[in-house]
JSON list of C-alpha atoms in Angstrom, two decimals:
[
{"chain": "G", "resi": 18, "resn": "UNK", "atom": "CA", "xyz": [128.93, -4.29, 288.18]},
{"chain": "G", "resi": 19, "resn": "UNK", "atom": "CA", "xyz": [130.18, -0.73, 288.40]},
{"chain": "G", "resi": 20, "resn": "UNK", "atom": "CA", "xyz": [132.44, 1.27, 286.14]},
{"chain": "G", "resi": 21, "resn": "UNK", "atom": "CA", "xyz": [135.45, 2.99, 287.63]},
{"chain": "G", "resi": 22, "resn": "UNK", "atom": "CA", "xyz": [136.55, 6.36, 286.39]},
{"chain": "G", "resi": 23, "resn": "UNK", "atom": "CA", "xyz": [135.76, 9.94, 287.09]},
{"chain": "G", "resi": 24, "resn": "UNK", "atom": "CA", "xyz": [132.55, 11.90, 286.85]},
{"chain": "G", "resi": 25, "resn": "UNK", "atom": "CA", "xyz": [130.59, 9.61, 284.53]},
{"chain": "G", "resi": 26, "resn": "UNK", "atom": "CA", "xyz": [127.99, 6.92, 285.15]},
{"chain": "G", "resi": 27, "resn": "UNK", "atom": "CA", "xyz": [128.94, 4.56, 287.94]},
{"chain": "G", "resi": 28, "resn": "UNK", "atom": "CA", "xyz": [126.86, 1.56, 286.94]},
{"chain": "G", "resi": 29, "resn": "UNK", "atom": "CA", "xyz": [125.63, -0.21, 283.82]},
{"chain": "G", "resi": 30, "resn": "UNK", "atom": "CA", "xyz": [122.10, 0.98, 284.60]},
{"chain": "G", "resi": 31, "resn": "UNK", "atom": "CA", "xyz": [123.21, 4.62, 284.67]},
{"chain": "G", "resi": 32, "resn": "UNK", "atom": "CA", "xyz": [125.21, 4.10, 281.48]},
{"chain": "G", "resi": 33, "resn": "UNK", "atom": "CA", "xyz": [122.16, 2.61, 279.74]},
{"chain": "G", "resi": 34, "resn": "UNK", "atom": "CA", "xyz": [120.01, 5.53, 280.95]},
{"chain": "G", "resi": 35, "resn": "UNK", "atom": "CA", "xyz": [122.49, 8.03, 279.55]},
{"chain": "G", "resi": 36, "resn": "UNK", "atom": "CA", "xyz": [122.66, 6.17, 276.23]},
{"chain": "G", "resi": 37, "resn": "UNK", "atom": "CA", "xyz": [118.84, 6.15, 276.03]},
{"chain": "G", "resi": 38, "resn": "UNK", "atom": "CA", "xyz": [118.78, 9.89, 276.77]},
{"chain": "G", "resi": 39, "resn": "UNK", "atom": "CA", "xyz": [121.35, 10.49, 274.03]},
{"chain": "G", "resi": 40, "resn": "UNK", "atom": "CA", "xyz": [119.25, 8.46, 271.58]},
{"chain": "G", "resi": 41, "resn": "UNK", "atom": "CA", "xyz": [116.23, 10.64, 272.37]},
{"chain": "G", "resi": 42, "resn": "UNK", "atom": "CA", "xyz": [118.34, 13.79, 271.89]},
{"chain": "G", "resi": 43, "resn": "UNK", "atom": "CA", "xyz": [119.66, 12.45, 268.58]},
{"chain": "G", "resi": 44, "resn": "UNK", "atom": "CA", "xyz": [116.12, 11.73, 267.43]},
{"chain": "G", "resi": 45, "resn": "UNK", "atom": "CA", "xyz": [115.16, 15.32, 268.17]},
{"chain": "G", "resi": 46, "resn": "UNK", "atom": "CA", "xyz": [118.21, 16.61, 266.32]},
{"chain": "G", "resi": 47, "resn": "UNK", "atom": "CA", "xyz": [117.37, 14.44, 263.32]},
{"chain": "G", "resi": 48, "resn": "UNK", "atom": "CA", "xyz": [113.89, 15.92, 263.26]},
{"chain": "G", "resi": 49, "resn": "UNK", "atom": "CA", "xyz": [115.35, 19.44, 263.48]},
{"chain": "G", "resi": 50, "resn": "UNK", "atom": "CA", "xyz": [117.79, 18.74, 260.63]},
{"chain": "G", "resi": 51, "resn": "UNK", "atom": "CA", "xyz": [114.98, 17.34, 258.45]},
{"chain": "G", "resi": 52, "resn": "UNK", "atom": "CA", "xyz": [112.86, 20.45, 259.11]},
{"chain": "G", "resi": 53, "resn": "UNK", "atom": "CA", "xyz": [115.79, 22.71, 258.27]},
{"chain": "G", "resi": 54, "resn": "UNK", "atom": "CA", "xyz": [116.44, 20.82, 255.04]},
{"chain": "G", "resi": 55, "resn": "UNK", "atom": "CA", "xyz": [112.78, 21.22, 254.11]},
{"chain": "G", "resi": 56, "resn": "UNK", "atom": "CA", "xyz": [112.90, 24.95, 254.88]},
{"chain": "G", "resi": 57, "resn": "UNK", "atom": "CA", "xyz": [116.09, 25.37, 252.83]},
{"chain": "G", "resi": 58, "resn": "UNK", "atom": "CA", "xyz": [114.43, 23.57, 249.94]},
{"chain": "G", "resi": 59, "resn": "UNK", "atom": "CA", "xyz": [111.41, 25.89, 250.21]},
{"chain": "G", "resi": 60, "resn": "UNK", "atom": "CA", "xyz": [113.72, 28.91, 250.34]},
{"chain": "G", "resi": 61, "resn": "UNK", "atom": "CA", "xyz": [115.62, 27.66, 247.31]},
{"chain": "G", "resi": 62, "resn": "UNK", "atom": "CA", "xyz": [112.34, 27.25, 245.39]},
{"chain": "G", "resi": 63, "resn": "UNK", "atom": "CA", "xyz": [111.19, 30.74, 246.39]},
{"chain": "G", "resi": 64, "resn": "UNK", "atom": "CA", "xyz": [114.49, 32.33, 245.32]},
{"chain": "G", "resi": 65, "resn": "UNK", "atom": "CA", "xyz": [114.28, 30.42, 242.03]},
{"chain": "G", "resi": 66, "resn": "UNK", "atom": "CA", "xyz": [110.79, 31.81, 241.44]},
{"chain": "G", "resi": 67, "resn": "UNK", "atom": "CA", "xyz": [111.92, 35.36, 242.25]},
{"chain": "G", "resi": 68, "resn": "UNK", "atom": "CA", "xyz": [114.90, 34.99, 239.93]},
{"chain": "G", "resi": 69, "resn": "UNK", "atom": "CA", "xyz": [112.63, 33.71, 237.17]},
{"chain": "G", "resi": 70, "resn": "UNK", "atom": "CA", "xyz": [110.26, 36.65, 237.64]},
{"chain": "G", "resi": 71, "resn": "UNK", "atom": "CA", "xyz": [113.17, 39.09, 237.46]},
{"chain": "G", "resi": 72, "resn": "UNK", "atom": "CA", "xyz": [114.59, 37.49, 234.35]},
{"chain": "G", "resi": 73, "resn": "UNK", "atom": "CA", "xyz": [111.23, 37.50, 232.57]},
{"chain": "G", "resi": 74, "resn": "UNK", "atom": "CA", "xyz": [110.28, 40.98, 233.80]},
{"chain": "G", "resi": 75, "resn": "UNK", "atom": "CA", "xyz": [109.02, 43.49, 231.28]},
{"chain": "G", "resi": 76, "resn": "UNK", "atom": "CA", "xyz": [110.66, 46.87, 231.89]},
{"chain": "G", "resi": 77, "resn": "UNK", "atom": "CA", "xyz": [108.42, 49.73, 232.90]},
{"chain": "G", "resi": 78, "resn": "UNK", "atom": "CA", "xyz": [107.70, 52.19, 230.09]},
{"chain": "G", "resi": 79, "resn": "UNK", "atom": "CA", "xyz": [109.13, 55.67, 230.36]},
{"chain": "G", "resi": 80, "resn": "UNK", "atom": "CA", "xyz": [106.64, 58.13, 231.84]},
{"chain": "G", "resi": 81, "resn": "UNK", "atom": "CA", "xyz": [104.75, 60.22, 229.29]},
{"chain": "G", "resi": 82, "resn": "UNK", "atom": "CA", "xyz": [104.52, 63.28, 231.51]},
{"chain": "G", "resi": 83, "resn": "UNK", "atom": "CA", "xyz": [107.21, 64.82, 233.67]},
{"chain": "G", "resi": 84, "resn": "UNK", "atom": "CA", "xyz": [107.20, 63.99, 237.35]},
{"chain": "G", "resi": 85, "resn": "UNK", "atom": "CA", "xyz": [105.43, 66.51, 239.54]},
{"chain": "G", "resi": 86, "resn": "UNK", "atom": "CA", "xyz": [107.73, 68.86, 241.41]},
{"chain": "G", "resi": 87, "resn": "UNK", "atom": "CA", "xyz": [107.51, 68.57, 245.16]},
{"chain": "G", "resi": 88, "resn": "UNK", "atom": "CA", "xyz": [107.45, 72.04, 246.67]},
{"chain": "G", "resi": 89, "resn": "UNK", "atom": "CA", "xyz": [109.22, 73.49, 249.64]},
{"chain": "G", "resi": 90, "resn": "UNK", "atom": "CA", "xyz": [107.68, 71.86, 252.70]},
{"chain": "G", "resi": 91, "resn": "UNK", "atom": "CA", "xyz": [108.32, 71.81, 256.43]},
{"chain": "G", "resi": 92, "resn": "UNK", "atom": "CA", "xyz": [109.31, 68.74, 258.38]},
{"chain": "G", "resi": 93, "resn": "UNK", "atom": "CA", "xyz": [106.28, 66.99, 259.87]},
{"chain": "G", "resi": 94, "resn": "UNK", "atom": "CA", "xyz": [105.81, 65.80, 263.41]},
{"chain": "G", "resi": 95, "resn": "UNK", "atom": "CA", "xyz": [107.78, 66.47, 266.55]},
{"chain": "G", "resi": 96, "resn": "UNK", "atom": "CA", "xyz": [111.48, 66.04, 267.27]},
{"chain": "G", "resi": 97, "resn": "UNK", "atom": "CA", "xyz": [113.88, 66.95, 270.06]},
{"chain": "G", "resi": 98, "resn": "UNK", "atom": "CA", "xyz": [116.06, 70.05, 270.21]},
{"chain": "G", "resi": 99, "resn": "UNK", "atom": "CA", "xyz": [117.97, 70.79, 273.44]},
{"chain": "G", "resi": 100, "resn": "UNK", "atom": "CA", "xyz": [115.93, 68.22, 275.42]},
{"chain": "G", "resi": 101, "resn": "UNK", "atom": "CA", "xyz": [112.61, 69.72, 274.27]},
{"chain": "G", "resi": 102, "resn": "UNK", "atom": "CA", "xyz": [110.31, 67.53, 272.17]},
{"chain": "G", "resi": 103, "resn": "UNK", "atom": "CA", "xyz": [107.75, 69.38, 270.02]},
{"chain": "G", "resi": 104, "resn": "UNK", "atom": "CA", "xyz": [106.64, 70.15, 266.49]},
{"chain": "G", "resi": 105, "resn": "UNK", "atom": "CA", "xyz": [109.14, 72.96, 265.98]},
{"chain": "G", "resi": 106, "resn": "UNK", "atom": "CA", "xyz": [107.71, 74.24, 262.70]},
{"chain": "G", "resi": 107, "resn": "UNK", "atom": "CA", "xyz": [104.26, 74.73, 264.23]},
{"chain": "G", "resi": 108, "resn": "UNK", "atom": "CA", "xyz": [105.84, 76.37, 267.29]},
{"chain": "G", "resi": 109, "resn": "UNK", "atom": "CA", "xyz": [107.90, 78.76, 265.15]},
{"chain": "G", "resi": 110, "resn": "UNK", "atom": "CA", "xyz": [104.86, 79.71, 263.07]},
{"chain": "G", "resi": 111, "resn": "UNK", "atom": "CA", "xyz": [102.79, 80.74, 266.11]},
{"chain": "G", "resi": 112, "resn": "UNK", "atom": "CA", "xyz": [104.76, 83.85, 267.14]},
{"chain": "G", "resi": 113, "resn": "UNK", "atom": "CA", "xyz": [108.01, 85.72, 266.49]},
{"chain": "G", "resi": 114, "resn": "UNK", "atom": "CA", "xyz": [108.71, 83.42, 263.58]},
{"chain": "G", "resi": 115, "resn": "UNK", "atom": "CA", "xyz": [111.92, 85.04, 262.34]},
{"chain": "G", "resi": 116, "resn": "UNK", "atom": "CA", "xyz": [113.59, 85.05, 265.76]},
{"chain": "G", "resi": 117, "resn": "UNK", "atom": "CA", "xyz": [112.41, 81.51, 266.59]},
{"chain": "G", "resi": 118, "resn": "UNK", "atom": "CA", "xyz": [113.78, 80.21, 263.28]},
{"chain": "G", "resi": 119, "resn": "UNK", "atom": "CA", "xyz": [117.11, 81.96, 263.92]},
{"chain": "G", "resi": 120, "resn": "UNK", "atom": "CA", "xyz": [117.46, 81.02, 267.63]},
{"chain": "G", "resi": 121, "resn": "UNK", "atom": "CA", "xyz": [116.65, 77.33, 267.02]},
{"chain": "G", "resi": 122, "resn": "UNK", "atom": "CA", "xyz": [118.25, 77.15, 263.54]},
{"chain": "G", "resi": 123, "resn": "UNK", "atom": "CA", "xyz": [115.08, 75.77, 261.98]},
{"chain": "G", "resi": 124, "resn": "UNK", "atom": "CA", "xyz": [115.85, 76.85, 258.40]},
{"chain": "G", "resi": 125, "resn": "UNK", "atom": "CA", "xyz": [116.55, 73.36, 257.05]},
{"chain": "G", "resi": 126, "resn": "UNK", "atom": "CA", "xyz": [113.70, 71.61, 258.90]},
{"chain": "G", "resi": 127, "resn": "UNK", "atom": "CA", "xyz": [111.09, 74.36, 258.45]},
{"chain": "G", "resi": 128, "resn": "UNK", "atom": "CA", "xyz": [111.95, 76.09, 255.16]},
{"chain": "G", "resi": 129, "resn": "UNK", "atom": "CA", "xyz": [108.37, 77.13, 254.42]},
{"chain": "G", "resi": 130, "resn": "UNK", "atom": "CA", "xyz": [107.74, 78.57, 257.89]},
{"chain": "G", "resi": 131, "resn": "UNK", "atom": "CA", "xyz": [111.18, 80.20, 258.10]},
{"chain": "G", "resi": 132, "resn": "UNK", "atom": "CA", "xyz": [110.99, 81.51, 254.52]},
{"chain": "G", "resi": 133, "resn": "UNK", "atom": "CA", "xyz": [114.20, 79.68, 253.59]},
{"chain": "G", "resi": 134, "resn": "UNK", "atom": "CA", "xyz": [113.08, 77.74, 250.52]},
{"chain": "G", "resi": 135, "resn": "UNK", "atom": "CA", "xyz": [115.73, 77.60, 247.79]},
{"chain": "G", "resi": 136, "resn": "UNK", "atom": "CA", "xyz": [115.08, 80.17, 245.07]},
{"chain": "G", "resi": 137, "resn": "UNK", "atom": "CA", "xyz": [112.99, 78.80, 242.25]},
{"chain": "G", "resi": 138, "resn": "UNK", "atom": "CA", "xyz": [111.35, 76.16, 244.45]},
{"chain": "G", "resi": 139, "resn": "UNK", "atom": "CA", "xyz": [107.62, 76.23, 243.82]},
{"chain": "G", "resi": 140, "resn": "UNK", "atom": "CA", "xyz": [105.15, 76.40, 246.67]},
{"chain": "G", "resi": 141, "resn": "UNK", "atom": "CA", "xyz": [103.63, 73.07, 247.70]},
{"chain": "G", "resi": 142, "resn": "UNK", "atom": "CA", "xyz": [101.01, 71.84, 245.28]},
{"chain": "G", "resi": 143, "resn": "UNK", "atom": "CA", "xyz": [98.04, 69.81, 246.45]},
{"chain": "G", "resi": 144, "resn": "UNK", "atom": "CA", "xyz": [98.03, 66.55, 244.53]},
{"chain": "G", "resi": 145, "resn": "UNK", "atom": "CA", "xyz": [97.02, 62.95, 244.84]},
{"chain": "G", "resi": 146, "resn": "UNK", "atom": "CA", "xyz": [99.59, 60.26, 245.57]},
{"chain": "G", "resi": 147, "resn": "UNK", "atom": "CA", "xyz": [98.94, 58.34, 242.35]},
{"chain": "G", "resi": 148, "resn": "UNK", "atom": "CA", "xyz": [101.02, 60.56, 240.03]},
{"chain": "G", "resi": 149, "resn": "UNK", "atom": "CA", "xyz": [103.90, 60.62, 242.52]},
{"chain": "G", "resi": 150, "resn": "UNK", "atom": "CA", "xyz": [103.86, 56.87, 243.07]},
{"chain": "G", "resi": 151, "resn": "UNK", "atom": "CA", "xyz": [103.77, 56.18, 239.34]},
{"chain": "G", "resi": 152, "resn": "UNK", "atom": "CA", "xyz": [107.03, 58.10, 238.92]},
{"chain": "G", "resi": 153, "resn": "UNK", "atom": "CA", "xyz": [108.75, 55.94, 241.55]},
{"chain": "G", "resi": 154, "resn": "UNK", "atom": "CA", "xyz": [108.68, 52.83, 239.33]},
{"chain": "G", "resi": 155, "resn": "UNK", "atom": "CA", "xyz": [112.03, 52.03, 237.70]},
{"chain": "G", "resi": 156, "resn": "UNK", "atom": "CA", "xyz": [112.32, 53.69, 234.35]},
{"chain": "G", "resi": 157, "resn": "UNK", "atom": "CA", "xyz": [113.95, 51.73, 231.58]},
{"chain": "G", "resi": 158, "resn": "UNK", "atom": "CA", "xyz": [113.87, 51.52, 227.84]},
{"chain": "G", "resi": 159, "resn": "UNK", "atom": "CA", "xyz": [112.15, 48.46, 226.35]},
{"chain": "G", "resi": 160, "resn": "UNK", "atom": "CA", "xyz": [115.52, 46.84, 225.69]},
{"chain": "G", "resi": 161, "resn": "UNK", "atom": "CA", "xyz": [117.20, 47.38, 229.07]},
{"chain": "G", "resi": 162, "resn": "UNK", "atom": "CA", "xyz": [116.59, 46.96, 232.76]},
{"chain": "G", "resi": 163, "resn": "UNK", "atom": "CA", "xyz": [117.55, 48.97, 235.79]},
{"chain": "G", "resi": 164, "resn": "UNK", "atom": "CA", "xyz": [120.99, 48.31, 237.28]},
{"chain": "G", "resi": 165, "resn": "UNK", "atom": "CA", "xyz": [119.55, 47.30, 240.64]},
{"chain": "G", "resi": 166, "resn": "UNK", "atom": "CA", "xyz": [117.62, 44.45, 239.01]},
{"chain": "G", "resi": 167, "resn": "UNK", "atom": "CA", "xyz": [120.83, 43.04, 237.59]},
{"chain": "G", "resi": 168, "resn": "UNK", "atom": "CA", "xyz": [122.47, 43.26, 241.02]},
{"chain": "G", "resi": 169, "resn": "UNK", "atom": "CA", "xyz": [119.51, 41.55, 242.69]},
{"chain": "G", "resi": 170, "resn": "UNK", "atom": "CA", "xyz": [119.60, 38.78, 240.08]},
{"chain": "G", "resi": 171, "resn": "UNK", "atom": "CA", "xyz": [123.30, 38.16, 240.72]},
{"chain": "G", "resi": 172, "resn": "UNK", "atom": "CA", "xyz": [122.82, 38.07, 244.49]},
{"chain": "G", "resi": 173, "resn": "UNK", "atom": "CA", "xyz": [119.89, 35.67, 244.16]},
{"chain": "G", "resi": 174, "resn": "UNK", "atom": "CA", "xyz": [121.92, 33.43, 241.82]},
{"chain": "G", "resi": 175, "resn": "UNK", "atom": "CA", "xyz": [124.72, 33.29, 244.41]},
{"chain": "G", "resi": 176, "resn": "UNK", "atom": "CA", "xyz": [122.28, 32.46, 247.21]},
{"chain": "G", "resi": 177, "resn": "UNK", "atom": "CA", "xyz": [120.68, 29.77, 245.05]},
{"chain": "G", "resi": 178, "resn": "UNK", "atom": "CA", "xyz": [124.10, 28.22, 244.32]},
{"chain": "G", "resi": 179, "resn": "UNK", "atom": "CA", "xyz": [124.90, 28.17, 248.06]},
{"chain": "G", "resi": 180, "resn": "UNK", "atom": "CA", "xyz": [121.57, 26.54, 248.88]},
{"chain": "G", "resi": 181, "resn": "UNK", "atom": "CA", "xyz": [121.97, 23.93, 246.18]},
{"chain": "G", "resi": 182, "resn": "UNK", "atom": "CA", "xyz": [125.52, 23.02, 247.25]}
]
């Protein structure tokens, strides 16, 4: 027997083949959905762990020594000005420094080379990275936390609620 109509299967055999193909597709979709549910569950657990760590976090102690002052330094590396790519600070330092700084307006990018450091800015000091990095940690009193931590906690709580819905 054949089925009349437009554009679809024209026999029971074709109809059965299409139904079998749909069953296979549905099986694949079910597998995909199960994997996604598992991944969402893992994500939810991870966010819960992060939230727990943030809530139980001990604030960093205030530094005992003042942060080192970073001196007046030139921009590093090369960049493009008027379709020319080069390390402009090095170029300006090689010859006719004052006119090169003026003609290419390098004062902001090359303050040391162009002698345009703000008054009172100390010369660069050689130092290790450890003291600088230690000052980058959030500073808080023992009874408070930084405002960004509170924001992160709230965002994570919202994400967790969405995932658990």
